JSON list of C-alpha atoms in Angstrom, two decimals:
[
{"chain": "A", "resi": 6, "resn": "MET", "atom": "CA", "xyz": [76.92, 81.23, 113.48]},
{"chain": "A", "resi": 7, "resn": "PRO", "atom": "CA", "xyz": [80.51, 80.12, 114.19]},
{"chain": "A", "resi": 8, "resn": "LYS", "atom": "CA", "xyz": [82.35, 81.86, 116.98]},
{"chain": "A", "resi": 9, "resn": "TYR", "atom": "CA", "xyz": [85.29, 83.84, 115.64]},
{"chain": "A", "resi": 10, "resn": "LYS", "atom": "CA", "xyz": [88.42, 83.51, 117.75]},
{"chain": "A", "resi": 11, "resn": "ARG", "atom": "CA", "xyz": [90.63, 86.55, 117.79]},
{"chain": "A", "resi": 12, "resn": "ASN", "atom": "CA", "xyz": [94.39, 86.25, 118.07]},
{"chain": "A", "resi": 13, "resn": "TYR", "atom": "CA", "xyz": [95.70, 88.21, 121.04]},
{"chain": "A", "resi": 14, "resn": "VAL", "atom": "CA", "xyz": [99.49, 88.57, 121.26]},
{"chain": "A", "resi": 15, "resn": "LYS", "atom": "CA", "xyz": [101.14, 90.77, 123.88]},
{"chain": "A", "resi": 16, "resn": "GLY", "atom": "CA", "xyz": [103.08, 93.48, 122.06]},
{"chain": "A", "resi": 17, "resn": "GLY", "atom": "CA", "xyz": [101.61, 92.31, 118.76]},
{"chain": "A", "resi": 18, "resn": "THR", "atom": "CA", "xyz": [101.41, 94.22, 115.52]},
{"chain": "A", "resi": 19, "resn": "TYR", "atom": "CA", "xyz": [98.00, 94.08, 113.84]},
{"chain": "A", "resi": 20, "resn": "PHE", "atom": "CA", "xyz": [96.36, 95.08, 110.58]},
{"chain": "A", "resi": 21, "resn": "PHE", "atom": "CA", "xyz": [92.72, 96.17, 110.99]},
{"chain": "A", "resi": 22, "resn": "THR", "atom": "CA", "xyz": [89.78, 96.86, 108.72]},
{"chain": "A", "resi": 23, "resn": "VAL", "atom": "CA", "xyz": [86.83, 98.74, 110.20]},
{"chain": "A", "resi": 24, "resn": "VAL", "atom": "CA", "xyz": [83.72, 99.37, 108.09]},
{"chain": "A", "resi": 25, "resn": "THR", "atom": "CA", "xyz": [80.76, 101.73, 108.43]},
{"chain": "A", "resi": 26, "resn": "TYR", "atom": "CA", "xyz": [77.27, 100.25, 108.71]},
{"chain": "A", "resi": 27, "resn": "LYS", "atom": "CA", "xyz": [76.01, 99.20, 105.27]},
{"chain": "A", "resi": 28, "resn": "ARG", "atom": "CA", "xyz": [79.12, 100.90, 103.85]},
{"chain": "A", "resi": 29, "resn": "GLN", "atom": "CA", "xyz": [77.57, 104.33, 104.25]},
{"chain": "A", "resi": 30, "resn": "LYS", "atom": "CA", "xyz": [79.99, 107.03, 103.17]},
{"chain": "A", "resi": 31, "resn": "LEU", "atom": "CA", "xyz": [80.15, 108.68, 106.60]},
{"chain": "A", "resi": 32, "resn": "LEU", "atom": "CA", "xyz": [83.89, 109.25, 106.90]},
{"chain": "A", "resi": 33, "resn": "GLN", "atom": "CA", "xyz": [84.10, 112.53, 105.03]},
{"chain": "A", "resi": 34, "resn": "GLY", "atom": "CA", "xyz": [84.46, 116.18, 105.94]},
{"chain": "A", "resi": 35, "resn": "ILE", "atom": "CA", "xyz": [84.27, 116.91, 109.65]},
{"chain": "A", "resi": 36, "resn": "ALA", "atom": "CA", "xyz": [83.87, 113.20, 110.42]},
{"chain": "A", "resi": 37, "resn": "VAL", "atom": "CA", "xyz": [87.48, 112.49, 109.39]},
{"chain": "A", "resi": 38, "resn": "ASP", "atom": "CA", "xyz": [88.76, 115.16, 111.80]},
{"chain": "A", "resi": 39, "resn": "LEU", "atom": "CA", "xyz": [86.53, 113.72, 114.50]},
{"chain": "A", "resi": 40, "resn": "LEU", "atom": "CA", "xyz": [87.85, 110.20, 113.89]},
{"chain": "A", "resi": 41, "resn": "ARG", "atom": "CA", "xyz": [91.45, 111.45, 114.02]},
{"chain": "A", "resi": 42, "resn": "GLN", "atom": "CA", "xyz": [90.72, 113.09, 117.37]},
{"chain": "A", "resi": 43, "resn": "CYS", "atom": "CA", "xyz": [89.22, 109.84, 118.69]},
{"chain": "A", "resi": 44, "resn": "PHE", "atom": "CA", "xyz": [92.44, 108.04, 117.73]},
{"chain": "A", "resi": 45, "resn": "LYS", "atom": "CA", "xyz": [94.59, 110.69, 119.44]},
{"chain": "A", "resi": 46, "resn": "THR", "atom": "CA", "xyz": [92.50, 110.50, 122.61]},
{"chain": "A", "resi": 47, "resn": "MET", "atom": "CA", "xyz": [92.72, 106.71, 122.69]},
{"chain": "A", "resi": 48, "resn": "ILE", "atom": "CA", "xyz": [96.48, 106.72, 122.12]},
{"chain": "A", "resi": 49, "resn": "GLU", "atom": "CA", "xyz": [96.82, 109.07, 125.12]},
{"chain": "A", "resi": 50, "resn": "GLU", "atom": "CA", "xyz": [94.48, 106.96, 127.26]},
{"chain": "A", "resi": 51, "resn": "LYS", "atom": "CA", "xyz": [95.64, 103.47, 126.29]},
{"chain": "A", "resi": 52, "resn": "PRO", "atom": "CA", "xyz": [98.84, 103.85, 124.25]},
{"chain": "A", "resi": 53, "resn": "PHE", "atom": "CA", "xyz": [99.69, 102.09, 121.02]},
{"chain": "A", "resi": 54, "resn": "ILE", "atom": "CA", "xyz": [101.69, 103.03, 117.94]},
{"chain": "A", "resi": 55, "resn": "LEU", "atom": "CA", "xyz": [99.69, 103.80, 114.81]},
{"chain": "A", "resi": 56, "resn": "ASP", "atom": "CA", "xyz": [102.13, 102.72, 112.09]},
{"chain": "A", "resi": 57, "resn": "ALA", "atom": "CA", "xyz": [99.92, 103.35, 109.05]},
{"chain": "A", "resi": 58, "resn": "ILE", "atom": "CA", "xyz": [96.34, 104.36, 108.31]},
{"chain": "A", "resi": 59, "resn": "VAL", "atom": "CA", "xyz": [94.02, 105.20, 105.46]},
{"chain": "A", "resi": 60, "resn": "ILE", "atom": "CA", "xyz": [90.52, 106.58, 105.97]},
{"chain": "A", "resi": 61, "resn": "LEU", "atom": "CA", "xyz": [88.12, 106.13, 103.08]},
{"chain": "A", "resi": 62, "resn": "PRO", "atom": "CA", "xyz": [84.47, 107.29, 103.07]},
{"chain": "A", "resi": 63, "resn": "ASP", "atom": "CA", "xyz": [83.08, 103.89, 104.11]},
{"chain": "A", "resi": 64, "resn": "HIS", "atom": "CA", "xyz": [85.97, 102.08, 105.81]},
{"chain": "A", "resi": 65, "resn": "LEU", "atom": "CA", "xyz": [89.47, 102.38, 107.17]},
{"chain": "A", "resi": 66, "resn": "HIS", "atom": "CA", "xyz": [92.57, 100.24, 107.37]},
{"chain": "A", "resi": 67, "resn": "CYS", "atom": "CA", "xyz": [95.41, 100.63, 109.83]},
{"chain": "A", "resi": 68, "resn": "ILE", "atom": "CA", "xyz": [98.33, 98.92, 111.49]},
{"chain": "A", "resi": 69, "resn": "TRP", "atom": "CA", "xyz": [98.91, 99.17, 115.22]},
{"chain": "A", "resi": 70, "resn": "GLN", "atom": "CA", "xyz": [101.78, 98.09, 117.44]},
{"chain": "A", "resi": 71, "resn": "LEU", "atom": "CA", "xyz": [100.69, 97.37, 120.98]},
{"chain": "A", "resi": 72, "resn": "PRO", "atom": "CA", "xyz": [102.88, 97.84, 124.05]},
{"chain": "A", "resi": 73, "resn": "ARG", "atom": "CA", "xyz": [105.05, 94.87, 125.03]},
{"chain": "A", "resi": 74, "resn": "ASP", "atom": "CA", "xyz": [102.80, 93.81, 127.92]},
{"chain": "A", "resi": 75, "resn": "ASP", "atom": "CA", "xyz": [99.43, 94.51, 126.26]},
{"chain": "A", "resi": 76, "resn": "PHE", "atom": "CA", "xyz": [97.21, 92.63, 123.81]},
{"chain": "A", "resi": 77, "resn": "ASP", "atom": "CA", "xyz": [93.91, 94.48, 124.26]},
{"chain": "A", "resi": 78, "resn": "TYR", "atom": "CA", "xyz": [93.09, 95.99, 120.88]},
{"chain": "A", "resi": 79, "resn": "SER", "atom": "CA", "xyz": [89.38, 95.11, 121.27]},
{"chain": "A", "resi": 80, "resn": "THR", "atom": "CA", "xyz": [88.81, 97.59, 124.10]},
{"chain": "A", "resi": 81, "resn": "ARG", "atom": "CA", "xyz": [90.63, 100.27, 122.14]},
{"chain": "A", "resi": 82, "resn": "TRP", "atom": "CA", "xyz": [88.42, 99.71, 119.07]},
{"chain": "A", "resi": 83, "resn": "LYS", "atom": "CA", "xyz": [85.28, 99.67, 121.20]},
{"chain": "A", "resi": 84, "resn": "LYS", "atom": "CA", "xyz": [86.20, 103.01, 122.74]},
{"chain": "A", "resi": 85, "resn": "ILE", "atom": "CA", "xyz": [87.27, 104.61, 119.44]},
{"chain": "A", "resi": 86, "resn": "LYS", "atom": "CA", "xyz": [84.04, 103.54, 117.72]},
{"chain": "A", "resi": 87, "resn": "SER", "atom": "CA", "xyz": [81.88, 104.51, 120.70]},
{"chain": "A", "resi": 88, "resn": "SER", "atom": "CA", "xyz": [83.50, 107.92, 121.12]},
{"chain": "A", "resi": 89, "resn": "PHE", "atom": "CA", "xyz": [83.24, 108.65, 117.41]},
{"chain": "A", "resi": 90, "resn": "THR", "atom": "CA", "xyz": [79.57, 107.58, 117.37]},
{"chain": "A", "resi": 91, "resn": "LYS", "atom": "CA", "xyz": [78.61, 109.80, 120.32]},
{"chain": "A", "resi": 92, "resn": "GLN", "atom": "CA", "xyz": [80.34, 112.82, 118.84]},
{"chain": "A", "resi": 93, "resn": "TYR", "atom": "CA", "xyz": [79.15, 112.18, 115.29]},
{"chain": "A", "resi": 94, "resn": "CYS", "atom": "CA", "xyz": [75.54, 111.98, 116.48]},
{"chain": "A", "resi": 95, "resn": "ARG", "atom": "CA", "xyz": [75.94, 115.43, 118.08]},
{"chain": "A", "resi": 96, "resn": "ILE", "atom": "CA", "xyz": [77.02, 117.11, 114.84]},
{"chain": "A", "resi": 97, "resn": "PRO", "atom": "CA", "xyz": [74.15, 119.24, 113.49]},
{"chain": "A", "resi": 98, "resn": "MET", "atom": "CA", "xyz": [72.78, 118.29, 110.08]},
{"chain": "A", "resi": 99, "resn": "ALA", "atom": "CA", "xyz": [73.69, 121.76, 108.77]},
{"chain": "A", "resi": 100, "resn": "SER", "atom": "CA", "xyz": [74.87, 121.89, 105.19]},
{"chain": "A", "resi": 101, "resn": "GLY", "atom": "CA", "xyz": [78.60, 121.85, 104.68]},
{"chain": "A", "resi": 102, "resn": "THR", "atom": "CA", "xyz": [79.38, 119.48, 107.57]},
{"chain": "A", "resi": 103, "resn": "GLY", "atom": "CA", "xyz": [79.39, 116.39, 105.35]},
{"chain": "A", "resi": 104, "resn": "LYS", "atom": "CA", "xyz": [77.24, 114.56, 107.88]},
{"chain": "A", "resi": 105, "resn": "ILE", "atom": "CA", "xyz": [74.92, 111.87, 106.54]},
{"chain": "A", "resi": 106, "resn": "LYS", "atom": "CA", "xyz": [71.55, 111.24, 108.18]},
{"chain": "A", "resi": 107, "resn": "ILE", "atom": "CA", "xyz": [71.51, 107.85, 109.92]},
{"chain": "A", "resi": 108, "resn": "ASN", "atom": "CA", "xyz": [68.32, 105.82, 110.15]},
{"chain": "A", "resi": 109, "resn": "PRO", "atom": "CA", "xyz": [68.87, 102.92, 112.57]},
{"chain": "A", "resi": 110, "resn": "THR", "atom": "CA", "xyz": [66.30, 100.11, 112.49]},
{"chain": "A", "resi": 111, "resn": "ASP", "atom": "CA", "xyz": [64.06, 99.34, 115.47]},
{"chain": "A", "resi": 112, "resn": "SER", "atom": "CA", "xyz": [66.19, 96.28, 116.18]},
{"chain": "A", "resi": 113, "resn": "MET", "atom": "CA", "xyz": [69.35, 98.39, 116.25]},
{"chain": "A", "resi": 114, "resn": "ILE", "atom": "CA", "xyz": [67.75, 100.92, 118.57]},
{"chain": "A", "resi": 115, "resn": "LYS", "atom": "CA", "xyz": [66.76, 98.12, 120.99]},
{"chain": "A", "resi": 116, "resn": "LYS", "atom": "CA", "xyz": [70.40, 96.97, 121.05]},
{"chain": "A", "resi": 117, "resn": "GLY", "atom": "CA", "xyz": [71.66, 100.53, 121.57]},
{"chain": "A", "resi": 118, "resn": "GLU", "atom": "CA", "xyz": [73.27, 100.64, 118.11]},
{"chain": "A", "resi": 119, "resn": "LYS", "atom": "CA", "xyz": [73.31, 103.89, 116.16]},
{"chain": "A", "resi": 120, "resn": "GLY", "atom": "CA", "xyz": [73.94, 102.65, 112.63]},
{"chain": "A", "resi": 121, "resn": "ILE", "atom": "CA", "xyz": [77.41, 104.16, 112.31]},
{"chain": "A", "resi": 122, "resn": "TRP", "atom": "CA", "xyz": [79.69, 101.10, 112.33]},
{"chain": "A", "resi": 123, "resn": "GLN", "atom": "CA", "xyz": [79.42, 97.46, 111.46]},
{"chain": "A", "resi": 124, "resn": "PRO", "atom": "CA", "xyz": [79.33, 95.68, 114.82]},
{"chain": "A", "resi": 125, "resn": "ARG", "atom": "CA", "xyz": [82.75, 94.06, 114.46]},
{"chain": "A", "resi": 126, "resn": "PHE", "atom": "CA", "xyz": [86.11, 94.67, 112.86]},
{"chain": "A", "resi": 127, "resn": "TRP", "atom": "CA", "xyz": [88.57, 92.48, 111.01]},
{"chain": "A", "resi": 128, "resn": "GLU", "atom": "CA", "xyz": [92.07, 91.94, 112.33]},
{"chain": "A", "resi": 129, "resn": "HIS", "atom": "CA", "xyz": [95.16, 90.16, 111.10]},
{"chain": "A", "resi": 130, "resn": "THR", "atom": "CA", "xyz": [98.24, 89.54, 113.22]},
{"chain": "A", "resi": 131, "resn": "ILE", "atom": "CA", "xyz": [101.33, 90.68, 111.34]},
{"chain": "A", "resi": 132, "resn": "ARG", "atom": "CA", "xyz": [103.67, 87.68, 111.17]},
{"chain": "A", "resi": 133, "resn": "ASN", "atom": "CA", "xyz": [106.95, 89.07, 109.86]},
{"chain": "A", "resi": 134, "resn": "LYS", "atom": "CA", "xyz": [108.59, 91.94, 108.00]},
{"chain": "A", "resi": 135, "resn": "ASP", "atom": "CA", "xyz": [107.32, 90.80, 104.57]},
{"chain": "A", "resi": 136, "resn": "ASP", "atom": "CA", "xyz": [103.76, 90.56, 105.91]},
{"chain": "A", "resi": 137, "resn": "TYR", "atom": "CA", "xyz": [104.15, 94.03, 107.45]},
{"chain": "A", "resi": 138, "resn": "VAL", "atom": "CA", "xyz": [105.39, 95.59, 104.18]},
{"chain": "A", "resi": 139, "resn": "LYS", "atom": "CA", "xyz": [102.60, 93.89, 102.21]},
{"chain": "A", "resi": 140, "resn": "HIS", "atom": "CA", "xyz": [99.94, 95.34, 104.52]},
{"chain": "A", "resi": 141, "resn": "ILE", "atom": "CA", "xyz": [101.54, 98.81, 104.56]},
{"chain": "A", "resi": 142, "resn": "ASP", "atom": "CA", "xyz": [101.43, 98.80, 100.75]},
{"chain": "A", "resi": 143, "resn": "TYR", "atom": "CA", "xyz": [97.81, 97.58, 100.81]},
{"chain": "A", "resi": 144, "resn": "ILE", "atom": "CA", "xyz": [96.81, 100.43, 103.15]},
{"chain": "A", "resi": 145, "resn": "HIS", "atom": "CA", "xyz": [98.50, 103.12, 101.08]},
{"chain": "A", "resi": 146, "resn": "TYR", "atom": "CA", "xyz": [97.26, 101.82, 97.73]},
{"chain": "A", "resi": 147, "resn": "ASN", "atom": "CA", "xyz": [93.64, 101.43, 98.89]},
{"chain": "A", "resi": 148, "resn": "PRO", "atom": "CA", "xyz": [92.40, 104.88, 97.74]},
{"chain": "A", "resi": 149, "resn": "VAL", "atom": "CA", "xyz": [93.70, 104.11, 94.22]},
{"chain": "A", "resi": 150, "resn": "LYS", "atom": "CA", "xyz": [92.13, 100.64, 94.30]},
{"chain": "A", "resi": 151, "resn": "HIS", "atom": "CA", "xyz": [88.74, 102.15, 95.16]},
{"chain": "A", "resi": 152, "resn": "GLY", "atom": "CA", "xyz": [89.02, 104.97, 92.62]},
{"chain": "A", "resi": 153, "resn": "TYR", "atom": "CA", "xyz": [89.30, 107.85, 95.09]},
{"chain": "A", "resi": 154, "resn": "SER", "atom": "CA", "xyz": [92.65, 109.02, 93.75]},
{"chain": "A", "resi": 155, "resn": "LYS", "atom": "CA", "xyz": [94.98, 108.34, 90.84]},
{"chain": "A", "resi": 156, "resn": "THR", "atom": "CA", "xyz": [98.09, 108.03, 93.01]},
{"chain": "A", "resi": 157, "resn": "VAL", "atom": "CA", "xyz": [98.71, 107.11, 96.64]},
{"chain": "A", "resi": 158, "resn": "SER", "atom": "CA", "xyz": [100.19, 110.54, 97.38]},
{"chain": "A", "resi": 159, "resn": "GLN", "atom": "CA", "xyz": [97.00, 112.35, 96.27]},
{"chain": "A", "resi": 160, "resn": "TRP", "atom": "CA", "xyz": [94.81, 110.88, 99.04]},
{"chain": "A", "resi": 161, "resn": "GLN", "atom": "CA", "xyz": [94.92, 113.26, 102.00]},
{"chain": "A", "resi": 162, "resn": "HIS", "atom": "CA", "xyz": [93.48, 110.83, 104.60]},
{"chain": "A", "resi": 163, "resn": "SER", "atom": "CA", "xyz": [96.46, 108.48, 104.50]},
{"chain": "A", "resi": 164, "resn": "SER", "atom": "CA", "xyz": [99.71, 108.11, 106.36]},
{"chain": "A", "resi": 165, "resn": "PHE", "atom": "CA", "xyz": [101.57, 107.63, 103.07]},
{"chain": "A", "resi": 166, "resn": "CYS", "atom": "CA", "xyz": [103.20, 111.07, 102.86]},
{"chain": "A", "resi": 167, "resn": "SER", "atom": "CA", "xyz": [104.44, 110.86, 106.46]},
{"chain": "A", "resi": 168, "resn": "PHE", "atom": "CA", "xyz": [105.62, 107.27, 106.10]},
{"chain": "A", "resi": 169, "resn": "PRO", "atom": "CA", "xyz": [109.41, 106.76, 106.20]},
{"chain": "A", "resi": 170, "resn": "GLY", "atom": "CA", "xyz": [110.77, 106.31, 102.70]},
{"chain": "A", "resi": 171, "resn": "SER", "atom": "CA", "xyz": [107.78, 107.84, 100.89]},
{"chain": "A", "resi": 172, "resn": "ALA", "atom": "CA", "xyz": [108.55, 110.26, 98.11]},
{"chain": "A", "resi": 173, "resn": "SER", "atom": "CA", "xyz": [106.68, 113.29, 99.39]}
]
C-alpha cells in the first residue's frame, strides 16, 4: 500500500472529509450534539477556526484555518474522533437516542478500534480564494447532493445559515 503524504502548512486552511466506518449512519440525533461538543472542546484546547461545516449521517466536511504557527491538524482530528468515540460508546441504547449498535470485528477489537470512524480522513490544502469558495459551496450543497434536503438552507447540521452572505 502506498504511503500517503499529508501536506502540512503552518497557518494553512484545509478542507476535510471524515467518514464513519462502513458509512454507518451514526451522525444523527444525540450524536450530532456530541460531535459539536467535541469540536468546541478541541477548539478550546488546541485552537483553530472552523470556517464551514456540514454533518451528514455518515460523513462530514469542514474547512479549518489553523493558527499562524501551527500545522497540526492530525492531532486535532485524532482527539476529536477519539473523544467522540468514547462518549458515543457510553450512550445507552435506549430508544429515541438515535444511537446505532456497533459490531466491531475481532481484528478491530485487537487494534483497539470501535467501529465508529474510518481509520483516516481526507484533507485538501486550500490554495486560493477561488479554491476556498468552491469548497465552501461544496460543503453547503452536500445535503442536497445526497438527497437529505431540497435546499441548502433546510439542512440544520450545516454552517450555511450562519455563513456571511447567506440568505437566512
